[in-house]
Short mmCIF file of C-alpha atoms in Angstrom, two decimals:
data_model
loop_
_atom_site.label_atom_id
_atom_site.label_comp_id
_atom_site.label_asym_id
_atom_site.label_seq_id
_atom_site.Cartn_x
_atom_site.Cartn_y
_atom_site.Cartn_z
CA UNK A 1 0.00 0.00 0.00
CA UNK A 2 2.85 2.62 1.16
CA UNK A 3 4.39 1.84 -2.44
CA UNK A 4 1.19 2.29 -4.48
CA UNK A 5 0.46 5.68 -2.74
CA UNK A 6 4.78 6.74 -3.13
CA UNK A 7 3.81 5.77 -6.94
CA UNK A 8 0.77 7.95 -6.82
CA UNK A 9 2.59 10.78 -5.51
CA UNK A 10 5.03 10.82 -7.77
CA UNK A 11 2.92 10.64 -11.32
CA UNK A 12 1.30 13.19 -10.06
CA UNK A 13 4.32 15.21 -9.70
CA UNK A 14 5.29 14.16 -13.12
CA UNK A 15 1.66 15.16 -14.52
CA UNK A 16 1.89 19.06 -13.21
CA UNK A 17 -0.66 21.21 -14.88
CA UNK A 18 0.15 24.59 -15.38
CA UNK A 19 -1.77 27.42 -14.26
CA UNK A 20 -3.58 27.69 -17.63
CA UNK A 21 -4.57 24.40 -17.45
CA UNK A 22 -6.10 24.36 -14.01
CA UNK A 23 -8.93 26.95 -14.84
CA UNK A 24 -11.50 26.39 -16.76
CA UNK A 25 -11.22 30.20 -18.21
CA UNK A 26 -7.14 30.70 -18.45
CA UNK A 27 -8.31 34.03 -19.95
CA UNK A 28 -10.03 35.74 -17.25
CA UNK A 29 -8.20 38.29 -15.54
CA UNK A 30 -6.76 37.44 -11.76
CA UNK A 31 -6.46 41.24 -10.96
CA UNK A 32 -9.40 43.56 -9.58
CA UNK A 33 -10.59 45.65 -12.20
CA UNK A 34 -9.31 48.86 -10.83
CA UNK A 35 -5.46 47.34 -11.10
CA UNK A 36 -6.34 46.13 -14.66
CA UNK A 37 -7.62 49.73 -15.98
CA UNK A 38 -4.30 51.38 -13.75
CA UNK A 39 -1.87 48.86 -15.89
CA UNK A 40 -4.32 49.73 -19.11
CA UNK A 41 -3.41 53.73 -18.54
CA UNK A 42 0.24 52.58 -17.99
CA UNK A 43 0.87 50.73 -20.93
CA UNK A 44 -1.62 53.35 -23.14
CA UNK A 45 1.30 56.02 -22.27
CA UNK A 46 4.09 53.61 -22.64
CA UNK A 47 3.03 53.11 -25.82
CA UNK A 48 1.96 56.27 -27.51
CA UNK A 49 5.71 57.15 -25.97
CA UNK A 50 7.76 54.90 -27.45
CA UNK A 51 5.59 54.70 -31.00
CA UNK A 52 6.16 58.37 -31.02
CA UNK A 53 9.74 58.26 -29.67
CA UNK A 54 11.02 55.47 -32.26
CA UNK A 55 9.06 56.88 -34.74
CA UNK A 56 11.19 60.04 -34.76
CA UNK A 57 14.58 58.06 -34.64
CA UNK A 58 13.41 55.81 -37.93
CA UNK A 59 12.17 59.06 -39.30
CA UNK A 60 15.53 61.40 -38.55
CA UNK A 61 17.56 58.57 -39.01
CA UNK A 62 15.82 57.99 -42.84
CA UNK A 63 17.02 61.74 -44.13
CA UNK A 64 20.48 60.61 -43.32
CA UNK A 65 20.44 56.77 -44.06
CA UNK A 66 23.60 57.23 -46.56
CA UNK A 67 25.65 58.64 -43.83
CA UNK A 68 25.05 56.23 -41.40
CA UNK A 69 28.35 54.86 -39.52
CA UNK A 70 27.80 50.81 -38.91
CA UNK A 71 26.73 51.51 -34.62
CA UNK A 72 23.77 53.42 -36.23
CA UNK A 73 22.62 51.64 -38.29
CA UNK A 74 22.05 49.57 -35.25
CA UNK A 75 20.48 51.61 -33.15
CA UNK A 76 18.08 52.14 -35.99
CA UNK A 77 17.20 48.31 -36.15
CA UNK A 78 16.71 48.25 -32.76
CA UNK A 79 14.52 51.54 -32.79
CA UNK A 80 12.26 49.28 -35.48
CA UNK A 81 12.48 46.58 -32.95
CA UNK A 82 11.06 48.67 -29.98
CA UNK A 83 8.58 50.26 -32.52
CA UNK A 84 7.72 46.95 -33.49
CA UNK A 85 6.76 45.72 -30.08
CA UNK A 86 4.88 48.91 -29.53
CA UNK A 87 2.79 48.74 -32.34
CA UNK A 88 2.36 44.94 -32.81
CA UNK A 89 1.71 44.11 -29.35
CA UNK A 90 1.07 46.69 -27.03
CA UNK A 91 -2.66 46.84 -28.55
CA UNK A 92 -3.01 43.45 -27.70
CA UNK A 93 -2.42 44.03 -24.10
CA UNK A 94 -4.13 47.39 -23.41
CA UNK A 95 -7.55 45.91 -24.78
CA UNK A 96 -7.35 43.00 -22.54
CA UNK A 97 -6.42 45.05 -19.43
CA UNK A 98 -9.46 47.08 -20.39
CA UNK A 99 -11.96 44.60 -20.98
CA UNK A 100 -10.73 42.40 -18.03
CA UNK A 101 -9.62 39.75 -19.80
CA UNK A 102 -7.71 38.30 -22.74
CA UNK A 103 -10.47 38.64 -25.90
CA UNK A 104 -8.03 37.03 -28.62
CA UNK A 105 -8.22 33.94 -27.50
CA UNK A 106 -5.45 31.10 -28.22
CA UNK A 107 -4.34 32.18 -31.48
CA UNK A 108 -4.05 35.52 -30.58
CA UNK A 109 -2.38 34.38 -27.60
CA UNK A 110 0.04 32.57 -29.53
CA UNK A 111 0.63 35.29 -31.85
CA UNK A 112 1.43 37.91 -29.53
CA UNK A 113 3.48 35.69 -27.78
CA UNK A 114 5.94 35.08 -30.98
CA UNK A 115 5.70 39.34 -31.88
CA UNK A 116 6.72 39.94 -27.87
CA UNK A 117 9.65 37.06 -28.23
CA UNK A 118 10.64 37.91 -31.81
CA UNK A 119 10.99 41.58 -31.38
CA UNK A 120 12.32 41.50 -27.26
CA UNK A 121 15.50 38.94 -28.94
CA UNK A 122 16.04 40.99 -31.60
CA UNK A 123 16.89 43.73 -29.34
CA UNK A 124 18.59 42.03 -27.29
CA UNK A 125 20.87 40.69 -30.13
CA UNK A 126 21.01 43.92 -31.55
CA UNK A 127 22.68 45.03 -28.50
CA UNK A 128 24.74 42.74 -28.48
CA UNK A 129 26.20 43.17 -32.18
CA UNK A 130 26.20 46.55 -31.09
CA UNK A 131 28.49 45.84 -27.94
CA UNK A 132 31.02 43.97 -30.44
CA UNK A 133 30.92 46.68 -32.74
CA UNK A 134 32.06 48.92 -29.91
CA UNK A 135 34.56 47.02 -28.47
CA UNK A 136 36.51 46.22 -31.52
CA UNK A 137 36.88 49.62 -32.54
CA UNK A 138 37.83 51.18 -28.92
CA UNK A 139 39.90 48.10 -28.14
CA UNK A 140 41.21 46.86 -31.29
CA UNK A 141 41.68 49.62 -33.93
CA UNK A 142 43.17 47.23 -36.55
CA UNK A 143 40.07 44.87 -37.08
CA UNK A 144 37.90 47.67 -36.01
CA UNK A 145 38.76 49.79 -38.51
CA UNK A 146 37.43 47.33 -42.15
CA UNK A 147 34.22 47.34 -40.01
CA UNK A 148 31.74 49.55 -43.02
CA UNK A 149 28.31 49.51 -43.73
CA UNK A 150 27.57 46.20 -45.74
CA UNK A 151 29.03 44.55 -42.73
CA UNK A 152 26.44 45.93 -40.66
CA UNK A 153 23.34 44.62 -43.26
CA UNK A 154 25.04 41.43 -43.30
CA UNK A 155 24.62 41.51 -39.39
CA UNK A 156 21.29 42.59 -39.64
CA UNK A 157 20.42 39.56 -41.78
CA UNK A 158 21.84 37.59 -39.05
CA UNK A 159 20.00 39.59 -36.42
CA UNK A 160 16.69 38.67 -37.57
CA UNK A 161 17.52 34.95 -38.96
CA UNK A 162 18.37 34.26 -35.48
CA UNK A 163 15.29 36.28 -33.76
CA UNK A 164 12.93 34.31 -36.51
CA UNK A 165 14.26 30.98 -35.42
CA UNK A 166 14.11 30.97 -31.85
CA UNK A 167 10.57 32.60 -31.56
CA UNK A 168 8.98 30.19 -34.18
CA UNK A 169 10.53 27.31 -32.38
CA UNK A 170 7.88 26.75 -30.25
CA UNK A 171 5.48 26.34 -33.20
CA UNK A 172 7.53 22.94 -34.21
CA UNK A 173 6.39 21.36 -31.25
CA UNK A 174 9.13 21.37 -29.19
CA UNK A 175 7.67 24.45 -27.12
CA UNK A 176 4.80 27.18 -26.70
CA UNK A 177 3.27 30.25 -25.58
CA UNK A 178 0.91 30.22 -22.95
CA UNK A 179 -1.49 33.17 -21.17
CA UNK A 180 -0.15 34.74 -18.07
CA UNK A 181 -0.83 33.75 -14.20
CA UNK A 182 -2.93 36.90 -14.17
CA UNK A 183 -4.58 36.00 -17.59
CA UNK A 184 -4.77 39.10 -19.37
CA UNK A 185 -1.00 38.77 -21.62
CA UNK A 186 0.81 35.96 -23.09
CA UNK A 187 4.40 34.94 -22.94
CA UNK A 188 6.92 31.89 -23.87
CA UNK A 189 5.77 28.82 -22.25
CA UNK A 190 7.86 28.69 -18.92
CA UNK A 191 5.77 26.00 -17.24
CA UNK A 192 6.61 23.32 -19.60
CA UNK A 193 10.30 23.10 -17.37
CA UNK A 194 7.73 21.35 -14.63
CA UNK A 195 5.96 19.17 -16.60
CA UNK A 196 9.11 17.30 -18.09
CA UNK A 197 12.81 17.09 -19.27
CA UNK A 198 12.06 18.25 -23.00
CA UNK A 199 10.37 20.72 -20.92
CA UNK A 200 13.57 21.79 -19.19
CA UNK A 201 16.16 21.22 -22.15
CA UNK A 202 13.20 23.99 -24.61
CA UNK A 203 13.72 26.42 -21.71
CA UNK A 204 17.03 26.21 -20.95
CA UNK A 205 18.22 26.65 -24.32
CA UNK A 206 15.99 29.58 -24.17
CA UNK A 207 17.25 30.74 -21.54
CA UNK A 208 21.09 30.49 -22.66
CA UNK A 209 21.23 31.61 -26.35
CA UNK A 210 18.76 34.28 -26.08
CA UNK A 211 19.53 35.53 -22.79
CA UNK A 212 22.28 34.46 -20.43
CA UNK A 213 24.85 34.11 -23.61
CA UNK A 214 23.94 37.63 -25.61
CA UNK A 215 24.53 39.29 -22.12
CA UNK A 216 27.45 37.95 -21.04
CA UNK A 217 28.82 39.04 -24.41
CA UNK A 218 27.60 42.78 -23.59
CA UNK A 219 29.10 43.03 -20.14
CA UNK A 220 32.39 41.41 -21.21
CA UNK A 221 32.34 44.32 -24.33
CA UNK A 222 31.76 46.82 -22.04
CA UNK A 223 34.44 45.88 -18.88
CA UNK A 224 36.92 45.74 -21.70
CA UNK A 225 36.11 49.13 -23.15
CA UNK A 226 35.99 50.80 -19.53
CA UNK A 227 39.66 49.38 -18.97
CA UNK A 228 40.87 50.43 -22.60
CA UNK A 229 39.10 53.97 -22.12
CA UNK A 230 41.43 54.85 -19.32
CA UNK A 231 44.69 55.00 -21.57
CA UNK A 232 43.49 55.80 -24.50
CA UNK A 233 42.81 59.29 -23.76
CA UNK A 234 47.14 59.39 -23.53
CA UNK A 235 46.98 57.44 -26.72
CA UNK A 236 44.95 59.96 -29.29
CA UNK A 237 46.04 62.87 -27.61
CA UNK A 238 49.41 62.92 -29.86
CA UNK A 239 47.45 62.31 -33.08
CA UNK A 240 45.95 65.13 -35.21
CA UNK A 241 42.49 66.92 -34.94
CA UNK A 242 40.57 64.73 -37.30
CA UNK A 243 41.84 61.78 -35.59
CA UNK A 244 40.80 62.78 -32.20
CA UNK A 245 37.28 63.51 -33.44
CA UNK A 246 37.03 60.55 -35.02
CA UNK A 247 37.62 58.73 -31.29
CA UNK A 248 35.25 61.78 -29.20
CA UNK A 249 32.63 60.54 -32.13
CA UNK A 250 32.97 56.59 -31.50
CA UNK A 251 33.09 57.33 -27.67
CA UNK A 252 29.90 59.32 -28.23
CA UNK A 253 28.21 56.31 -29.72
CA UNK A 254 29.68 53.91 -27.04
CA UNK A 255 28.04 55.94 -24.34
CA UNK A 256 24.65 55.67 -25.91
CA UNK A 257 24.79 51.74 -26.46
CA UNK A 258 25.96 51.14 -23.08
CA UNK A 259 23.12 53.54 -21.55
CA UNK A 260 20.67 51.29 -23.97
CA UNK A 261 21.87 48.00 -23.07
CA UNK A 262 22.00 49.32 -19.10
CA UNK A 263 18.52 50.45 -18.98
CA UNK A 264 17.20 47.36 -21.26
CA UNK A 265 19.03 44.49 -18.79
CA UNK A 266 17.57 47.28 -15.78
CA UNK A 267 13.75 46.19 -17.70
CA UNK A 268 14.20 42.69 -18.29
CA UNK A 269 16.38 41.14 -15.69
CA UNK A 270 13.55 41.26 -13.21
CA UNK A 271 10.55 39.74 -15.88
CA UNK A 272 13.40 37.21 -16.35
CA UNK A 273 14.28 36.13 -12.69
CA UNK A 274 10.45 35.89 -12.46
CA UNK A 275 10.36 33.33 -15.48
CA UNK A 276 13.28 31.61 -14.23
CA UNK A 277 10.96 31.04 -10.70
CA UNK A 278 8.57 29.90 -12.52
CA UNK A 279 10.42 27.44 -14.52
CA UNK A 280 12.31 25.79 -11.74
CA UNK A 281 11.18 26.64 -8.73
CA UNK A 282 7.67 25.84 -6.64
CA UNK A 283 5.11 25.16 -9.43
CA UNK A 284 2.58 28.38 -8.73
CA UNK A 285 4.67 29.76 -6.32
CA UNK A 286 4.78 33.18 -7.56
CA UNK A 287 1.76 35.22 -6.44
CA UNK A 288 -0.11 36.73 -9.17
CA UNK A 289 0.23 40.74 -7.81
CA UNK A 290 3.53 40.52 -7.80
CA UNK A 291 4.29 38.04 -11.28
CA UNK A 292 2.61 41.64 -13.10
CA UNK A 293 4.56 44.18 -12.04
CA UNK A 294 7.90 42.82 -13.69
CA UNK A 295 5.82 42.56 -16.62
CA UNK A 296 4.77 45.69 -17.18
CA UNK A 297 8.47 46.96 -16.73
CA UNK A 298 9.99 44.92 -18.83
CA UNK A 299 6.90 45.93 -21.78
CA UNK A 300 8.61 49.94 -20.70
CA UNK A 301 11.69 48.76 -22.13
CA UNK A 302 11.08 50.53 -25.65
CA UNK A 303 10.01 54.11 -24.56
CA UNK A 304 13.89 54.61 -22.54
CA UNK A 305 15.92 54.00 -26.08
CA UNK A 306 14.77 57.29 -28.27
CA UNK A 307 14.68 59.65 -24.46
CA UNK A 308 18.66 58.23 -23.98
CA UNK A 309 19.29 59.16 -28.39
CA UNK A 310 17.93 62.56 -27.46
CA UNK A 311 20.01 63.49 -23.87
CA UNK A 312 23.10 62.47 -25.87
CA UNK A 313 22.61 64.06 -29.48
CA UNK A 314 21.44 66.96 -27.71
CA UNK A 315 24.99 66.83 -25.27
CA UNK A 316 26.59 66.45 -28.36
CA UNK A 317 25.16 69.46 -30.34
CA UNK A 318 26.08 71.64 -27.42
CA UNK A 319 29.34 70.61 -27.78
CA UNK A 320 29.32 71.01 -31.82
CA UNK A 321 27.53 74.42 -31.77
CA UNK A 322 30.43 75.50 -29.21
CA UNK A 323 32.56 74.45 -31.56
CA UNK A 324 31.02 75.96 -34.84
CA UNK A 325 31.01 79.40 -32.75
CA UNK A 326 34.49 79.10 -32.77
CA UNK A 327 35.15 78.18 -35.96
CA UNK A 328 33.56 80.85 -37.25
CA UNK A 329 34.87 83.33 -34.82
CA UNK A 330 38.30 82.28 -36.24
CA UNK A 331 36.85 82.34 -39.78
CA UNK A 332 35.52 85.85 -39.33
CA UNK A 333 38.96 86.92 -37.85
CA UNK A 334 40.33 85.50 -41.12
CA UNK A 335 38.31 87.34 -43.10
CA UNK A 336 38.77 90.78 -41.05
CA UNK A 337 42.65 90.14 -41.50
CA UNK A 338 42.15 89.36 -45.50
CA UNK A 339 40.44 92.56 -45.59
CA UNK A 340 42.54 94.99 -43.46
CA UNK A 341 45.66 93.57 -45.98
CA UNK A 342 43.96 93.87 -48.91
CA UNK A 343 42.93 97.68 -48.14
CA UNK A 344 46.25 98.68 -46.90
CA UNK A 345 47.47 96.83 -50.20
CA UNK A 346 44.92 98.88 -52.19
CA UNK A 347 46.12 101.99 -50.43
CA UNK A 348 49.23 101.95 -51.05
CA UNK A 349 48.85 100.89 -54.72
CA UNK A 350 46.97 104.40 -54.86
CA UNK A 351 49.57 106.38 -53.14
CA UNK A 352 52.63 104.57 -55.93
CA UNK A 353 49.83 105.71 -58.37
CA UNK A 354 49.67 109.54 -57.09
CA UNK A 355 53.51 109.40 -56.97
CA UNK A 356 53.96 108.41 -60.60
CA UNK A 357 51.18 111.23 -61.70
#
């Protein structure tokens, strides 16, 4: 008897059911209504924000797309992949929060689950080309320097081959998407870790190539450059003018993709410990209030991106309208001094003139 109920126990460990499963309506919202119209507002503002925001960075960056260094041309892809997460799936969201429930049902669970994946790993891998990009020219001029513009379409290519796969993955069979504990969003399929070991190989390959891998690659980029940066100041100061603005230029950039990745890792890294949790710790034993919150911070991860372009271009057009001042204060002393010659010159040609008469 003990060893029939020991074998009882354990199939029903092995036969977890996940949250979605346990309900008969995986759809209805766990939240009061008053939190679910508060999170509706939030990610209404979010949205119009970063559609707005990226909107202008596409749009500024389009009247300049031929002069374009390789790092922008990144930060442009991942201002389409913010955009694209704003427009493709914030709608989703802010409907169910304001109806109290998810009204799309499974396919349109499914679907915004692939747009939220595909376009949140595309960013991240587009941070992480960018990171390379960065560290090879600060740290190593020599191969940083053949790094042009086809390069960085031939990385975008990659970008989004590798974005494609792993969100439509889970459509083979070897994974899925799944509602939310608190019903009204959909995400990647975390609870299949409890149910069994394909389970726990799907989300731990997740997990490493299209999280734990592309940031380890960022924060080794960026320790590097921080190390390098504190010589090479000694380094360009001995080279000529165009040189050292050249390096003020590529630092410029390197401050922006480090702010980007900072306050991207500051959006996700909680959403992610959460998912982790929920993966391999106690099945259900994340509470519902609190599984939302790093949700809805993670989905603010596209409005910081065009407010950080802005504080730095507009840092750096300070710093080149100083500069143009005093160009043309030395251009207009230039001229003064051309002019003050050339009349003395002209005077004094009259006076030879007057002589000769």
């Amino acid at each position: 008897m003990n060893g029939m109920a020991s074998d009882h126990n354990s199939s029903s460990q092995e036969q977890y059911l996940p949250h979605y499963l346990q309900k008969e309506d995986p759809f209805a919202s766990k939240l009061s209504r008053e939190a679910d119209i508060v999170a509706g507002f939030y990610l209404t503002v979010i949205g119009i924000l970063s559609t707005l925001g990226n909107g202008y960075v596409i749009f500024m960056s389009s009247k300049r797309k031929k002069k374009l260094r390789p790092a922008e041309i990144m930060t442009v892809n991942l201002a389409v992949c913010d955009l694209g997460i704003s427009v493709v799936g914030k709608p989703f969201s802010i409907i169910s929060f304001f109806s109290h429930r998810w009204v799309f049902g499974w396919m349109g669970c499914r679907w915004y689950g692939w747009a939220g994946f595909f376009f949140g790993c595309g960013s991240l891998i587009t941070m992480t080309a960018v990171s390379l990009d960065r560290y090879l020219k600060i740290c190593h001029l020599s191969y940083g320097t053949w790094l042009k513009r086809h390069h960085a379409f031939i990385c975008l290519a990659i970008i989004w081959a590798y974005a494609t796969f792993w969100a439509t993955v889970p459509f083979a069979g070897v994974g899925s998407y799944a509602p939310e504990p608190f019903g009204t969003s959909c995400t990647l399929d975390w609870w299949l870790a409890q149910a069994s070991v394909a389970g726990q190989a799907f989300i731990l390959s997740i997990l490493f190539f299209c999280l734990l891998f592309p940031t380890a690659v960022i924060v080794f980029s960026y320790v590097k450059i921080i190390l390098k940066v504190k010589s090479s100041t000694k380094e360009v100061a001995h080279y000529d003018s165009r040189i050292q603005n050249s390096h003020i230029l590529e630092m410029k950039l390197t401050k922006v993709a480090m702010l980007i990745c900072a306050g991207f890792l500051i959006a996700w890294i909680p959403y992610a410990v959460v998912s982790v949790w929920s993966a391999f710790g106690q099945p259900d034993s994340v509470p519902i209030q609190f599984s939302v919150v790093p949700t809805l911070l993670a989905k603010s991860a596209a409005m910081y991106n065009p407010i950080i372009y802005q504080v730095i271009d507009c840092k750096f057009a300070c710093c080149r309208s100083r500069g143009l001042k005093t160009l043309q204060r030395k251009s207009s002393l230039k001229k003064s001094r051309m002019y003050s010659i050339s009349a003395h010159r002209d005077s004094m040609a009259m006076n030879e003139t007057q002589m000769e008469v």
